[in-house]
PDB file of C-alpha atoms in Angstrom:
ATOM      1  CA  MET Z   2      24.887 -25.363 -81.637  1.00 54.00           C
ATOM      2  CA  ASN Z   3      25.599 -26.086 -77.135  1.00 55.00           C
ATOM      3  CA  THR Z   4      23.228 -26.719 -74.877  1.00 55.00           C
ATOM      4  CA  SER Z   5      21.999 -23.205 -73.536  1.00 55.00           C
ATOM      5  CA  LYS Z   6      22.191 -22.179 -77.169  1.00 54.00           C
ATOM      6  CA  ARG Z   7      18.963 -24.633 -77.300  1.00 54.00           C
ATOM      7  CA  ILE Z   8      16.637 -24.697 -74.630  1.00 49.00           C
ATOM      8  CA  MET Z   9      16.635 -20.518 -76.117  1.00 49.00           C
ATOM      9  CA  ILE Z  10      15.652 -22.124 -78.616  1.00 50.00           C
ATOM     10  CA  ILE Z  11      13.182 -24.107 -77.553  1.00 47.00           C
ATOM     11  CA  ILE Z  12      12.269 -21.367 -74.827  1.00 47.00           C
ATOM     12  CA  GLY Z  13      11.518 -18.762 -77.997  1.00 46.00           C
ATOM     13  CA  ILE Z  14       9.358 -20.953 -79.712  1.00 47.00           C
ATOM     14  CA  LEU Z  15       7.188 -22.084 -76.412  1.00 38.00           C
ATOM     15  CA  LEU Z  16       6.276 -18.770 -75.845  1.00 42.00           C
ATOM     16  CA  VAL Z  17       5.601 -17.718 -79.543  1.00 40.00           C
ATOM     17  CA  ILE Z  18       3.149 -20.377 -79.281  1.00 42.00           C
ATOM     18  CA  GLY Z  19       1.820 -19.850 -76.656  1.00 41.00           C
ATOM     19  CA  ALA Z  20       1.128 -16.074 -77.317  1.00 39.00           C
ATOM     20  CA  VAL Z  21      -0.643 -17.326 -80.681  1.00 35.00           C
ATOM     21  CA  ALA Z  22      -2.711 -19.690 -78.853  1.00 35.00           C
ATOM     22  CA  MET Z  23      -3.346 -16.844 -76.297  1.00 37.00           C
ATOM     23  CA  ALA Z  24      -4.690 -14.824 -79.101  1.00 35.00           C
ATOM     24  CA  VAL Z  25      -6.612 -17.203 -80.591  1.00 31.00           C
ATOM     25  CA  ILE Z  26      -8.595 -17.633 -77.225  1.00 32.00           C
ATOM     26  CA  ASP Z  27      -9.039 -14.096 -77.199  1.00 35.00           C
ATOM     27  CA  SER Z  28      -9.788 -14.129 -79.972  1.00 37.00           C
ATOM     28  CA  LEU Z  29     -12.818 -16.381 -78.886  1.00 35.00           C
ATOM     29  CA  ASN Z  30     -14.399 -14.877 -75.838  1.00 41.00           C
ATOM     30  CA  ALA Z  31     -14.648 -12.356 -77.658  1.00 54.00           C
ATOM     31  CA  GLN Z  32     -17.470 -10.431 -77.122  1.00 75.00           C
ATOM     32  CA  SER Z  33     -19.354  -9.677 -80.906  1.00 89.00           C
ATOM     33  CA  PRO Z  34     -20.185  -5.959 -81.719  1.00 93.00           C
ATOM     34  CA  LEU Z  35     -23.539  -7.328 -81.868  1.00 93.00           C
ATOM     35  CA  GLU Z  36     -24.040  -8.815 -78.663  1.00 95.00           C
ATOM     36  CA  PHE Z  37     -25.375  -7.491 -75.469  1.00 96.00           C
ATOM     37  CA  GLU Z  38     -22.945  -7.035 -72.624  1.00 95.00           C
ATOM     38  CA  PRO Z  39     -23.089  -9.730 -69.546  1.00 95.00           C
ATOM     39  CA  LEU Z  40     -25.665  -8.195 -66.707  1.00 95.00           C
ATOM     40  CA  ASP Z  41     -23.365  -9.385 -64.058  1.00 94.00           C
ATOM     41  CA  PRO Z  42     -22.012  -6.517 -63.639  1.00 94.00           C
ATOM     42  CA  GLN Z  43     -24.973  -4.433 -63.510  1.00 94.00           C
ATOM     43  CA  LEU Z  44     -26.730  -7.045 -60.848  1.00 94.00           C
ATOM     44  CA  SER Z  45     -23.403  -6.784 -58.002  1.00 94.00           C
ATOM     45  CA  LEU Z  46     -23.164  -2.587 -58.705  1.00 95.00           C
ATOM     46  CA  LEU Z  47     -26.600  -3.305 -56.400  1.00 96.00           C
ATOM     47  CA  ASP Z  48     -24.804  -4.835 -53.961  1.00 93.00           C
ATOM     48  CA  ARG Z  49     -23.025  -1.462 -53.241  1.00 95.00           C
ATOM     49  CA  VAL Z  50     -25.545   0.989 -54.209  1.00 96.00           C
ATOM     50  CA  TYR Z  51     -28.287  -0.436 -51.616  1.00 97.00           C
ATOM     51  CA  PRO Z  52     -26.722   0.251 -48.479  1.00 95.00           C
ATOM     52  CA  GLU Z  53     -26.237   3.812 -50.039  1.00 95.00           C
ATOM     53  CA  TRP Z  54     -29.639   4.480 -51.067  1.00 96.00           C
ATOM     54  CA  PHE Z  55     -31.480   2.694 -48.226  1.00 96.00           C
ATOM     55  CA  GLY Z  56     -28.680   3.086 -44.574  1.00 95.00           C
ATOM     56  CA  PRO Z  57     -28.688   0.266 -41.900  1.00 95.00           C
ATOM     57  CA  GLU Z  58     -29.808  -2.652 -41.779  1.00 95.00           C
ATOM     58  CA  ILE Z  59     -33.844  -1.670 -40.266  1.00 95.00           C
ATOM     59  CA  ASP Z  60     -35.253  -4.859 -37.658  1.00 96.00           C
ATOM     60  CA  ILE Z  61     -38.477  -4.928 -39.755  1.00 97.00           C
ATOM     61  CA  LEU Z  62     -40.210  -7.902 -36.969  1.00 96.00           C
ATOM     62  CA  ALA Z  63     -39.174  -6.256 -33.621  1.00 95.00           C
ATOM     63  CA  GLN Z  64     -41.648  -3.686 -34.159  1.00 91.00           C
ATOM     64  CA  ASP Z  65     -45.872  -4.331 -35.168  1.00 94.00           C
ATOM     65  CA  GLN Z  66     -46.106  -2.661 -38.505  1.00 95.00           C
ATOM     66  CA  GLY Z  67     -43.165  -4.688 -39.566  1.00 96.00           C
ATOM     67  CA  LYS Z  68     -44.946  -7.953 -39.029  1.00 97.00           C
ATOM     68  CA  GLN Z  69     -48.338  -6.495 -40.483  1.00 97.00           C
ATOM     69  CA  VAL Z  70     -46.047  -5.332 -43.842  1.00 98.00           C
ATOM     70  CA  THR Z  71     -44.898  -8.793 -43.975  1.00 98.00           C
ATOM     71  CA  CYS Z  72     -47.671 -10.547 -43.610  1.00 98.00           C
ATOM     72  CA  ASP Z  73     -49.642  -7.843 -46.164  1.00 98.00           C
ATOM     73  CA  TRP Z  74     -47.596  -9.337 -48.713  1.00 98.00           C
ATOM     74  CA  TYR Z  75     -47.767 -12.971 -48.650  1.00 98.00           C
ATOM     75  CA  ARG Z  76     -51.707 -12.021 -48.748  1.00 97.00           C
ATOM     76  CA  TYR Z  77     -51.376 -10.055 -51.514  1.00 98.00           C
ATOM     77  CA  LYS Z  78     -48.942 -11.706 -53.629  1.00 97.00           C
ATOM     78  CA  GLY Z  79     -51.280 -15.369 -53.046  1.00 97.00           C
ATOM     79  CA  LEU Z  80     -54.100 -13.371 -53.963  1.00 97.00           C
ATOM     80  CA  ALA Z  81     -52.672 -12.074 -57.359  1.00 97.00           C
ATOM     81  CA  ALA Z  82     -51.808 -16.316 -58.446  1.00 96.00           C
ATOM     82  CA  SER Z  83     -54.905 -17.450 -57.494  1.00 94.00           C
ATOM     83  CA  SER Z  84     -58.059 -14.331 -57.117  1.00 92.00           C
ATOM     84  CA  PRO Z  85     -56.414 -10.871 -58.903  1.00 92.00           C
ATOM     85  CA  GLU Z  86     -60.022  -9.769 -58.451  1.00 91.00           C
ATOM     86  CA  ASN Z  87     -59.804  -9.660 -54.599  1.00 91.00           C
ATOM     87  CA  ALA Z  88     -55.616  -8.561 -55.025  1.00 95.00           C
ATOM     88  CA  ASN Z  89     -56.378  -4.389 -55.131  1.00 95.00           C
ATOM     89  CA  GLU Z  90     -57.480  -4.599 -51.964  1.00 95.00           C
ATOM     90  CA  ALA Z  91     -54.962  -6.298 -50.623  1.00 96.00           C
ATOM     91  CA  ALA Z  92     -52.447  -3.602 -51.916  1.00 97.00           C
ATOM     92  CA  GLU Z  93     -54.225  -1.087 -50.594  1.00 96.00           C
ATOM     93  CA  GLN Z  94     -53.979  -2.809 -47.100  1.00 96.00           C
ATOM     94  CA  PHE Z  95     -50.685  -3.403 -47.566  1.00 97.00           C
ATOM     95  CA  ASN Z  96     -49.444  -0.006 -49.583  1.00 97.00           C
ATOM     96  CA  ALA Z  97     -51.226   1.858 -45.611  1.00 97.00           C
ATOM     97  CA  ASN Z  98     -49.256  -0.342 -43.706  1.00 96.00           C
ATOM     98  CA  ALA Z  99     -46.181   1.043 -45.004  1.00 97.00           C
ATOM     99  CA  MET Z 100     -47.175   4.354 -44.595  1.00 96.00           C
ATOM    100  CA  ASP Z 101     -46.987   3.335 -40.619  1.00 96.00           C
ATOM    101  CA  LEU Z 102     -44.020   1.649 -40.789  1.00 96.00           C
ATOM    102  CA  ILE Z 103     -42.496   4.228 -42.369  1.00 96.00           C
ATOM    103  CA  THR Z 104     -43.757   7.369 -40.380  1.00 95.00           C
ATOM    104  CA  ALA Z 105     -41.968   5.061 -37.580  1.00 94.00           C
ATOM    105  CA  THR Z 106     -39.319   4.755 -38.907  1.00 95.00           C
ATOM    106  CA  SER Z 107     -37.567   5.353 -42.199  1.00 94.00           C
ATOM    107  CA  ILE Z 108     -37.980   5.583 -46.105  1.00 94.00           C
ATOM    108  CA  GLY Z 109     -35.125   2.745 -46.061  1.00 96.00           C
ATOM    109  CA  ALA Z 110     -37.511   0.298 -43.999  1.00 96.00           C
ATOM    110  CA  SER Z 111     -40.183  -0.112 -47.412  1.00 96.00           C
ATOM    111  CA  TYR Z 112     -36.287  -1.856 -49.017  1.00 97.00           C
ATOM    112  CA  TRP Z 113     -35.422  -3.608 -45.772  1.00 98.00           C
ATOM    113  CA  ALA Z 114     -38.906  -5.286 -45.593  1.00 98.00           C
ATOM    114  CA  SER Z 115     -39.397  -6.205 -49.283  1.00 98.00           C
ATOM    115  CA  GLU Z 116     -35.690  -7.949 -48.205  1.00 98.00           C
ATOM    116  CA  LEU Z 117     -36.702  -9.975 -44.824  1.00 98.00           C
ATOM    117  CA  VAL Z 118     -39.794 -11.109 -47.538  1.00 98.00           C
ATOM    118  CA  PHE Z 119     -37.118 -12.193 -50.203  1.00 98.00           C
ATOM    119  CA  ASN Z 120     -35.851 -13.881 -48.008  1.00 97.00           C
ATOM    120  CA  GLU Z 121     -38.219 -15.122 -46.617  1.00 98.00           C
ATOM    121  CA  LEU Z 122     -40.177 -16.772 -49.723  1.00 97.00           C
ATOM    122  CA  THR Z 123     -36.864 -17.965 -51.928  1.00 96.00           C
ATOM    123  CA  ASP Z 124     -36.558 -20.434 -48.207  1.00 96.00           C
ATOM    124  CA  ILE Z 125     -40.005 -21.621 -48.788  1.00 96.00           C
ATOM    125  CA  TYR Z 126     -40.584 -21.235 -52.719  1.00 95.00           C
ATOM    126  CA  LEU Z 127     -37.272 -23.599 -52.428  1.00 92.00           C
ATOM    127  CA  GLY Z 128     -38.918 -25.704 -50.116  1.00 93.00           C
ATOM    128  CA  ASN Z 129     -37.547 -24.468 -46.201  1.00 95.00           C
ATOM    129  CA  ALA Z 130     -40.468 -25.191 -43.662  1.00 97.00           C
ATOM    130  CA  GLU Z 131     -38.851 -23.983 -40.568  1.00 98.00           C
ATOM    131  CA  THR Z 132     -39.749 -20.496 -42.214  1.00 98.00           C
ATOM    132  CA  ARG Z 133     -42.851 -21.198 -43.796  1.00 98.00           C
ATOM    133  CA  ARG Z 134     -43.789 -22.632 -40.530  1.00 98.00           C
ATOM    134  CA  LYS Z 135     -42.399 -19.350 -38.824  1.00 98.00           C
ATOM    135  CA  VAL Z 136     -44.094 -17.100 -41.539  1.00 98.00           C
ATOM    136  CA  VAL Z 137     -47.198 -19.122 -40.745  1.00 98.00           C
ATOM    137  CA  GLU Z 138     -47.130 -18.632 -37.381  1.00 97.00           C
ATOM    138  CA  ARG Z 139     -46.528 -15.094 -37.392  1.00 97.00           C
ATOM    139  CA  CYS Z 140     -49.193 -14.521 -39.825  1.00 97.00           C
ATOM    140  CA  ILE Z 141     -52.339 -16.993 -39.196  1.00 97.00           C
ATOM    141  CA  ALA Z 142     -53.927 -14.686 -36.999  1.00 95.00           C
ATOM    142  CA  ASP Z 143     -55.293 -11.938 -39.280  1.00 92.00           C
ATOM    143  CA  ASN Z 144     -54.847 -13.865 -42.616  1.00 94.00           C
ATOM    144  CA  PRO Z 145     -56.329 -17.938 -41.810  1.00 96.00           C
ATOM    145  CA  ASP Z 146     -55.630 -18.610 -45.517  1.00 96.00           C
ATOM    146  CA  ILE Z 147     -51.599 -17.261 -45.148  1.00 97.00           C
ATOM    147  CA  ASP Z 148     -50.714 -21.334 -46.586  1.00 97.00           C
ATOM    148  CA  LYS Z 149     -52.323 -21.515 -49.082  1.00 97.00           C
ATOM    149  CA  HIS Z 150     -51.301 -17.872 -49.757  1.00 97.00           C
ATOM    150  CA  LEU Z 151     -48.014 -19.306 -50.087  1.00 98.00           C
ATOM    151  CA  SER Z 152     -49.035 -22.033 -51.568  1.00 97.00           C
ATOM    152  CA  ALA Z 153     -50.128 -20.323 -54.417  1.00 97.00           C
ATOM    153  CA  ASP Z 154     -47.695 -18.446 -54.565  1.00 97.00           C
ATOM    154  CA  THR Z 155     -45.771 -20.821 -54.543  1.00 96.00           C
ATOM    155  CA  ASP Z 156     -46.872 -22.519 -57.699  1.00 96.00           C
ATOM    156  CA  ALA Z 157     -46.724 -18.981 -59.876  1.00 96.00           C
ATOM    157  CA  PHE Z 158     -43.287 -18.640 -58.768  1.00 96.00           C
ATOM    158  CA  TYR Z 159     -42.547 -22.046 -60.461  1.00 93.00           C
ATOM    159  CA  ARG Z 160     -44.112 -20.843 -63.396  1.00 93.00           C
ATOM    160  CA  PHE Z 161     -42.415 -17.837 -63.396  1.00 95.00           C
ATOM    161  CA  ALA Z 162     -39.009 -19.365 -62.962  1.00 93.00           C
ATOM    162  CA  ASP Z 163     -39.931 -22.749 -65.738  1.00 91.00           C
ATOM    163  CA  SER Z 164     -40.543 -19.869 -67.888  1.00 92.00           C
ATOM    164  CA  GLU Z 165     -36.975 -17.516 -67.152  1.00 93.00           C
ATOM    165  CA  ALA Z 166     -35.313 -20.590 -66.332  1.00 90.00           C
ATOM    166  CA  LEU Z 167     -34.019 -20.032 -62.577  1.00 91.00           C
ATOM    167  CA  LEU Z 168     -33.729 -23.611 -61.525  1.00 86.00           C
ATOM    168  CA  ASP Z 169     -32.122 -26.170 -62.144  1.00 81.00           C
ATOM    169  CA  ASN Z 170     -33.543 -29.683 -62.911  1.00 78.00           C
ATOM    170  CA  SER Z 171     -32.967 -30.350 -58.735  1.00 78.00           C
ATOM    171  CA  HIS Z 172     -35.007 -27.267 -58.133  1.00 76.00           C
ATOM    172  CA  VAL Z 173     -31.481 -24.954 -56.902  1.00 79.00           C
ATOM    173  CA  LEU Z 174     -31.727 -21.484 -57.365  1.00 84.00           C
ATOM    174  CA  SER Z 175     -27.390 -20.937 -58.496  1.00 83.00           C
ATOM    175  CA  ASN Z 176     -26.057 -17.449 -57.361  1.00 82.00           C
ATOM    176  CA  ASN Z 177     -26.528 -15.514 -60.595  1.00 85.00           C
ATOM    177  CA  SER Z 178     -30.258 -16.497 -60.760  1.00 92.00           C
ATOM    178  CA  ARG Z 179     -30.997 -15.669 -56.890  1.00 93.00           C
ATOM    179  CA  LYS Z 180     -29.874 -11.854 -58.275  1.00 94.00           C
ATOM    180  CA  LEU Z 181     -31.924 -12.169 -61.026  1.00 95.00           C
ATOM    181  CA  LEU Z 182     -35.024 -13.324 -58.544  1.00 96.00           C
ATOM    182  CA  HIS Z 183     -33.929 -10.464 -56.706  1.00 97.00           C
ATOM    183  CA  LEU Z 184     -34.649  -7.976 -59.333  1.00 97.00           C
ATOM    184  CA  ILE Z 185     -37.699  -9.292 -60.310  1.00 97.00           C
ATOM    185  CA  HIS Z 186     -39.089  -9.067 -57.137  1.00 98.00           C
ATOM    186  CA  ARG Z 187     -37.488  -5.417 -55.903  1.00 98.00           C
ATOM    187  CA  HIS Z 188     -39.593  -3.990 -59.366  1.00 97.00           C
ATOM    188  CA  LEU Z 189     -43.069  -5.720 -57.894  1.00 98.00           C
ATOM    189  CA  TRP Z 190     -42.592  -4.671 -54.538  1.00 98.00           C
ATOM    190  CA  ASN Z 191     -42.085  -0.868 -55.990  1.00 97.00           C
ATOM    191  CA  GLY Z 192     -44.784  -1.467 -58.325  1.00 96.00           C
ATOM    192  CA  VAL Z 193     -46.888  -2.527 -55.789  1.00 97.00           C
ATOM    193  CA  SER Z 194     -45.653   0.713 -53.595  1.00 97.00           C
ATOM    194  CA  SER Z 195     -45.641   3.444 -55.538  1.00 96.00           C
ATOM    195  CA  ALA Z 196     -49.364   4.409 -55.651  1.00 94.00           C
ATOM    196  CA  GLN Z 197     -48.376   5.596 -51.847  1.00 93.00           C
ATOM    197  CA  PHE Z 198     -44.424   6.240 -52.871  1.00 93.00           C
ATOM    198  CA  PRO Z 199     -42.661   8.387 -55.816  1.00 93.00           C
ATOM    199  CA  LEU Z 200     -40.692   5.641 -57.124  1.00 92.00           C
ATOM    200  CA  THR Z 201     -37.623   7.932 -57.283  1.00 91.00           C
ATOM    201  CA  ARG Z 202     -37.624   7.550 -53.251  1.00 93.00           C
ATOM    202  CA  ILE Z 203     -37.572   3.741 -53.343  1.00 96.00           C
ATOM    203  CA  GLU Z 204     -35.824   2.855 -56.784  1.00 96.00           C
ATOM    204  CA  PRO Z 205     -32.254   3.677 -57.449  1.00 96.00           C
ATOM    205  CA  PRO Z 206     -32.024   4.483 -60.409  1.00 95.00           C
ATOM    206  CA  GLU Z 207     -29.226   1.739 -61.130  1.00 96.00           C
ATOM    207  CA  GLU Z 208     -31.986  -0.936 -59.984  1.00 97.00           C
ATOM    208  CA  ALA Z 209     -34.199   0.500 -62.867  1.00 96.00           C
ATOM    209  CA  LEU Z 210     -31.574  -0.126 -65.251  1.00 96.00           C
ATOM    210  CA  ALA Z 211     -30.394  -3.489 -63.997  1.00 97.00           C
ATOM    211  CA  PHE Z 212     -33.912  -4.709 -64.672  1.00 97.00           C
ATOM    212  CA  LEU Z 213     -35.203  -2.577 -68.342  1.00 97.00           C
ATOM    213  CA  ARG Z 214     -31.752  -4.645 -68.737  1.00 97.00           C
ATOM    214  CA  TRP Z 215     -33.298  -8.035 -68.157  1.00 97.00           C
ATOM    215  CA  GLN Z 216     -36.857  -7.655 -69.758  1.00 97.00           C
ATOM    216  CA  ILE Z 217     -34.869  -6.259 -73.144  1.00 97.00           C
ATOM    217  CA  GLU Z 218     -31.651  -8.491 -73.135  1.00 97.00           C
ATOM    218  CA  ARG Z 219     -32.278 -11.936 -70.875  1.00 96.00           C
ATOM    219  CA  SER Z 220     -35.822 -12.551 -69.765  1.00 96.00           C
ATOM    220  CA  GLN Z 221     -37.517 -14.311 -72.756  1.00 95.00           C
ATOM    221  CA  MET Z 222     -39.949 -11.346 -73.172  1.00 96.00           C
ATOM    222  CA  PRO Z 223     -41.716 -12.271 -77.372  1.00 97.00           C
ATOM    223  CA  PHE Z 224     -39.955 -10.540 -79.628  1.00 97.00           C
ATOM    224  CA  GLU Z 225     -43.053  -7.230 -80.539  1.00 97.00           C
ATOM    225  CA  ARG Z 226     -43.018  -7.071 -76.122  1.00 97.00           C
ATOM    226  CA  LYS Z 227     -38.961  -6.454 -75.976  1.00 97.00           C
ATOM    227  CA  LEU Z 228     -39.328  -3.264 -79.007  1.00 97.00           C
ATOM    228  CA  GLN Z 229     -42.616  -2.083 -76.999  1.00 96.00           C
ATOM    229  CA  LYS Z 230     -40.806  -1.663 -73.432  1.00 95.00           C
ATOM    230  CA  LEU Z 231     -38.019  -0.069 -74.962  1.00 95.00           C
ATOM    231  CA  ASN Z 232     -40.527   2.129 -77.077  1.00 94.00           C
ATOM    232  CA  LYS Z 233     -42.172   3.496 -73.713  1.00 94.00           C
ATOM    233  CA  ALA Z 234     -39.159   3.582 -71.931  1.00 93.00           C
ATOM    234  CA  GLU Z 235     -37.461   6.133 -74.593  1.00 94.00           C
ATOM    235  CA  GLN Z 236     -40.930   7.550 -74.281  1.00 92.00           C
ATOM    236  CA  PHE Z 237     -40.631   9.198 -70.740  1.00 86.00           C
ATOM    237  CA  ALA Z 238     -36.539   9.357 -70.878  1.00 79.00           C
ATOM    238  CA  VAL Z 239     -36.192   8.226 -67.138  1.00 82.00           C
ATOM    239  CA  ILE Z 240     -33.549   5.688 -67.342  1.00 89.00           C
ATOM    240  CA  PRO Z 241     -30.276   6.163 -69.797  1.00 92.00           C
ATOM    241  CA  TYR Z 242     -29.732   3.310 -71.638  1.00 95.00           C
ATOM    242  CA  ASP Z 243     -29.151   2.625 -75.271  1.00 96.00           C
ATOM    243  CA  TYR Z 244     -31.837   2.547 -76.919  1.00 96.00           C
ATOM    244  CA  ASP Z 245     -31.375   2.532 -80.549  1.00 96.00           C
ATOM    245  CA  PHE Z 246     -27.837  -0.103 -79.809  1.00 97.00           C
ATOM    246  CA  ALA Z 247     -30.923  -2.612 -77.891  1.00 97.00           C
ATOM    247  CA  ARG Z 248     -33.465  -1.623 -80.690  1.00 97.00           C
ATOM    248  CA  THR Z 249     -29.993  -3.743 -83.236  1.00 97.00           C
ATOM    249  CA  VAL Z 250     -29.295  -6.664 -81.301  1.00 97.00           C
ATOM    250  CA  LEU Z 251     -33.195  -7.551 -80.657  1.00 97.00           C
ATOM    251  CA  TYR Z 252     -32.758  -7.300 -84.823  1.00 97.00           C
ATOM    252  CA  VAL Z 253     -29.639  -8.752 -85.941  1.00 96.00           C
ATOM    253  CA  GLN Z 254     -31.516 -12.206 -83.082  1.00 96.00           C
ATOM    254  CA  ASN Z 255     -34.249 -12.084 -84.834  1.00 96.00           C
ATOM    255  CA  GLY Z 256     -33.400 -12.038 -88.614  1.00 95.00           C
ATOM    256  CA  LEU Z 257     -33.841  -8.359 -89.499  1.00 96.00           C
ATOM    257  CA  PHE Z 258     -30.651  -7.352 -90.435  1.00 96.00           C
ATOM    258  CA  THR Z 259     -31.568  -4.614 -92.997  1.00 96.00           C
ATOM    259  CA  ASP Z 260     -33.791  -3.159 -90.104  1.00 96.00           C
ATOM    260  CA  ALA Z 261     -30.559  -3.576 -88.070  1.00 96.00           C
ATOM    261  CA  CYS Z 262     -28.453  -1.733 -90.684  1.00 96.00           C
ATOM    262  CA  ASP Z 263     -30.641   0.976 -90.974  1.00 96.00           C
ATOM    263  CA  MET Z 264     -30.856   1.337 -87.400  1.00 96.00           C
ATOM    264  CA  LEU Z 265     -27.242   1.310 -86.919  1.00 96.00           C
ATOM    265  CA  LYS Z 266     -26.062   4.277 -89.343  1.00 96.00           C
ATOM    266  CA  ASN Z 267     -29.105   6.207 -88.251  1.00 96.00           C
ATOM    267  CA  ALA Z 268     -27.625   6.194 -83.905  1.00 96.00           C
ATOM    268  CA  TYR Z 269     -24.150   6.664 -85.476  1.00 95.00           C
ATOM    269  CA  GLN Z 270     -24.738   9.781 -87.931  1.00 95.00           C
ATOM    270  CA  LYS Z 271     -26.928  11.562 -84.921  1.00 95.00           C
ATOM    271  CA  THR Z 272     -25.121  11.000 -82.016  1.00 95.00           C
ATOM    272  CA  ASP Z 273     -22.561  13.900 -80.976  1.00 94.00           C
ATOM    273  CA  PRO Z 274     -19.128  13.302 -82.203  1.00 93.00           C
ATOM    274  CA  GLN Z 275     -18.294  13.804 -78.553  1.00 94.00           C
ATOM    275  CA  ASN Z 276     -19.655  10.917 -77.241  1.00 94.00           C
ATOM    276  CA  THR Z 277     -16.933   8.694 -78.674  1.00 95.00           C
ATOM    277  CA  PHE Z 278     -17.729   5.466 -76.729  1.00 94.00           C
ATOM    278  CA  ARG Z 279     -20.800   4.777 -78.740  1.00 94.00           C
ATOM    279  CA  ARG Z 280     -20.037   6.374 -82.096  1.00 95.00           C
ATOM    280  CA  LYS Z 281     -17.504   3.520 -81.770  1.00 95.00           C
ATOM    281  CA  ARG Z 282     -19.962   1.078 -80.380  1.00 96.00           C
ATOM    282  CA  TYR Z 283     -21.872   1.620 -83.669  1.00 95.00           C
ATOM    283  CA  HIS Z 284     -18.602   2.117 -85.562  1.00 95.00           C
ATOM    284  CA  ASN Z 285     -17.578  -1.710 -85.594  1.00 96.00           C
ATOM    285  CA  ALA Z 286     -21.231  -2.818 -85.489  1.00 95.00           C
ATOM    286  CA  ILE Z 287     -21.902  -2.211 -88.369  1.00 95.00           C
ATOM    287  CA  ASN Z 288     -18.639  -2.933 -89.753  1.00 95.00           C
ATOM    288  CA  GLU Z 289     -19.154  -6.466 -88.190  1.00 95.00           C
ATOM    289  CA  LEU Z 290     -22.907  -6.905 -89.454  1.00 93.00           C
ATOM    290  CA  ALA Z 291     -21.722  -6.000 -93.405  1.00 94.00           C
ATOM    291  CA  ARG Z 292     -18.938  -8.257 -92.971  1.00 94.00           C
ATOM    292  CA  SER Z 293     -20.982 -11.040 -91.690  1.00 92.00           C
ATOM    293  CA  HIS Z 294     -24.209 -10.095 -93.589  1.00 90.00           C
ATOM    294  CA  GLY Z 295     -23.130  -8.050 -96.362  1.00 88.00           C
ATOM    295  CA  ILE Z 296     -26.089  -8.197 -98.838  1.00 90.00           C
ATOM    296  CA  ALA Z 297     -28.288  -6.151 -95.722  1.00 88.00           C
ATOM    297  CA  CYS Z 298     -25.549  -3.870 -94.553  1.00 91.00           C
ATOM    298  CA  GLN Z 299     -23.311  -2.176 -96.702  1.00 88.00           C
ATOM    299  CA  LEU Z 300     -20.489   0.021 -96.401  1.00 81.00           C
TER     300      LEU Z 300
END
C-alpha cells in the first residue's frame, strides 16, 4: 500500500472518529423532552421589544416631575422593606407624580424612569458610593429619611438575591443575573403603576411571559405556589404559555411521574392536530417518561 493511500485511510478513520465524538457530545448536550427551554432567548428578546414599545430614551432627570418620581420610588421601596404599613401612601404619591410626568411627556416616560431607577439601585446594591451620594443629594429635600430607605431596600435586596442565587460569593452580578433582576424590578414597577395605568400600556406581552416563565421555571418558589400561579394565569388566559407542559415538568421535578404522564396524555389528546409543535412536544415527553419511568407511564 503506497503512502498516499495510507494517509487517505487514516484521514477517513479520523473523520469517522470525529463524527462519532460529535454525535456523543450532541446527545449529552441535548435538552431532555422533560425540561424547560432556556430562558436566555426570552430575556434577550426584551432588549429589542422595549425600544419598539417605549420609543427613544427620555432624559428623566431633566424634568422636575422625573426627579420626583425617582425619589418617590426610593421612598416606596424603603418603606415596603421596613414599614409596609406606610408603603401604600408612598405608592399613591409615586403614581400621582408619575401621571404628571407622563402627561408632560409620554407613556414611555414610565419605562425610562424605571430604567434610570434600576441602574441607580443596582449601583447602590453593589456598593457604588458615588451613585448613592447623588441619589441622596437629589432626594433629601423631600425625603429626609432617604438614606435609611436606601439601606432598608439594600438589605431586602441581599436577602432576596441570596434566596435566588443572583450574586456570587464576591457580590458580583453576572450579566444573566442582571437581566433577571431587571425583569423582577420591572414587574414590581408595573405592579405599583397598574393602580394608575392599564398594564397593557406599560407592560409588553413578551415581558409578562418572561416574568411568568421565571417564576415557574427558574425561581425558588415552592412547588404548590407555582401550581397556584399557573392555575391563576391560565384562568385569566392573557399570557400565551404552554401551561400543561409546565405542570408536567413541575410534576417530574417533584417525583410525581404518574401525574406527569396523565397530564401529557390528556394534553396530547385535547391539542388541535394542526398544532404540530405541541403535539410533537407532548409525544416526545410521553416517550421519554415511559422510557425512564415505565412503571408510572406506560405507552
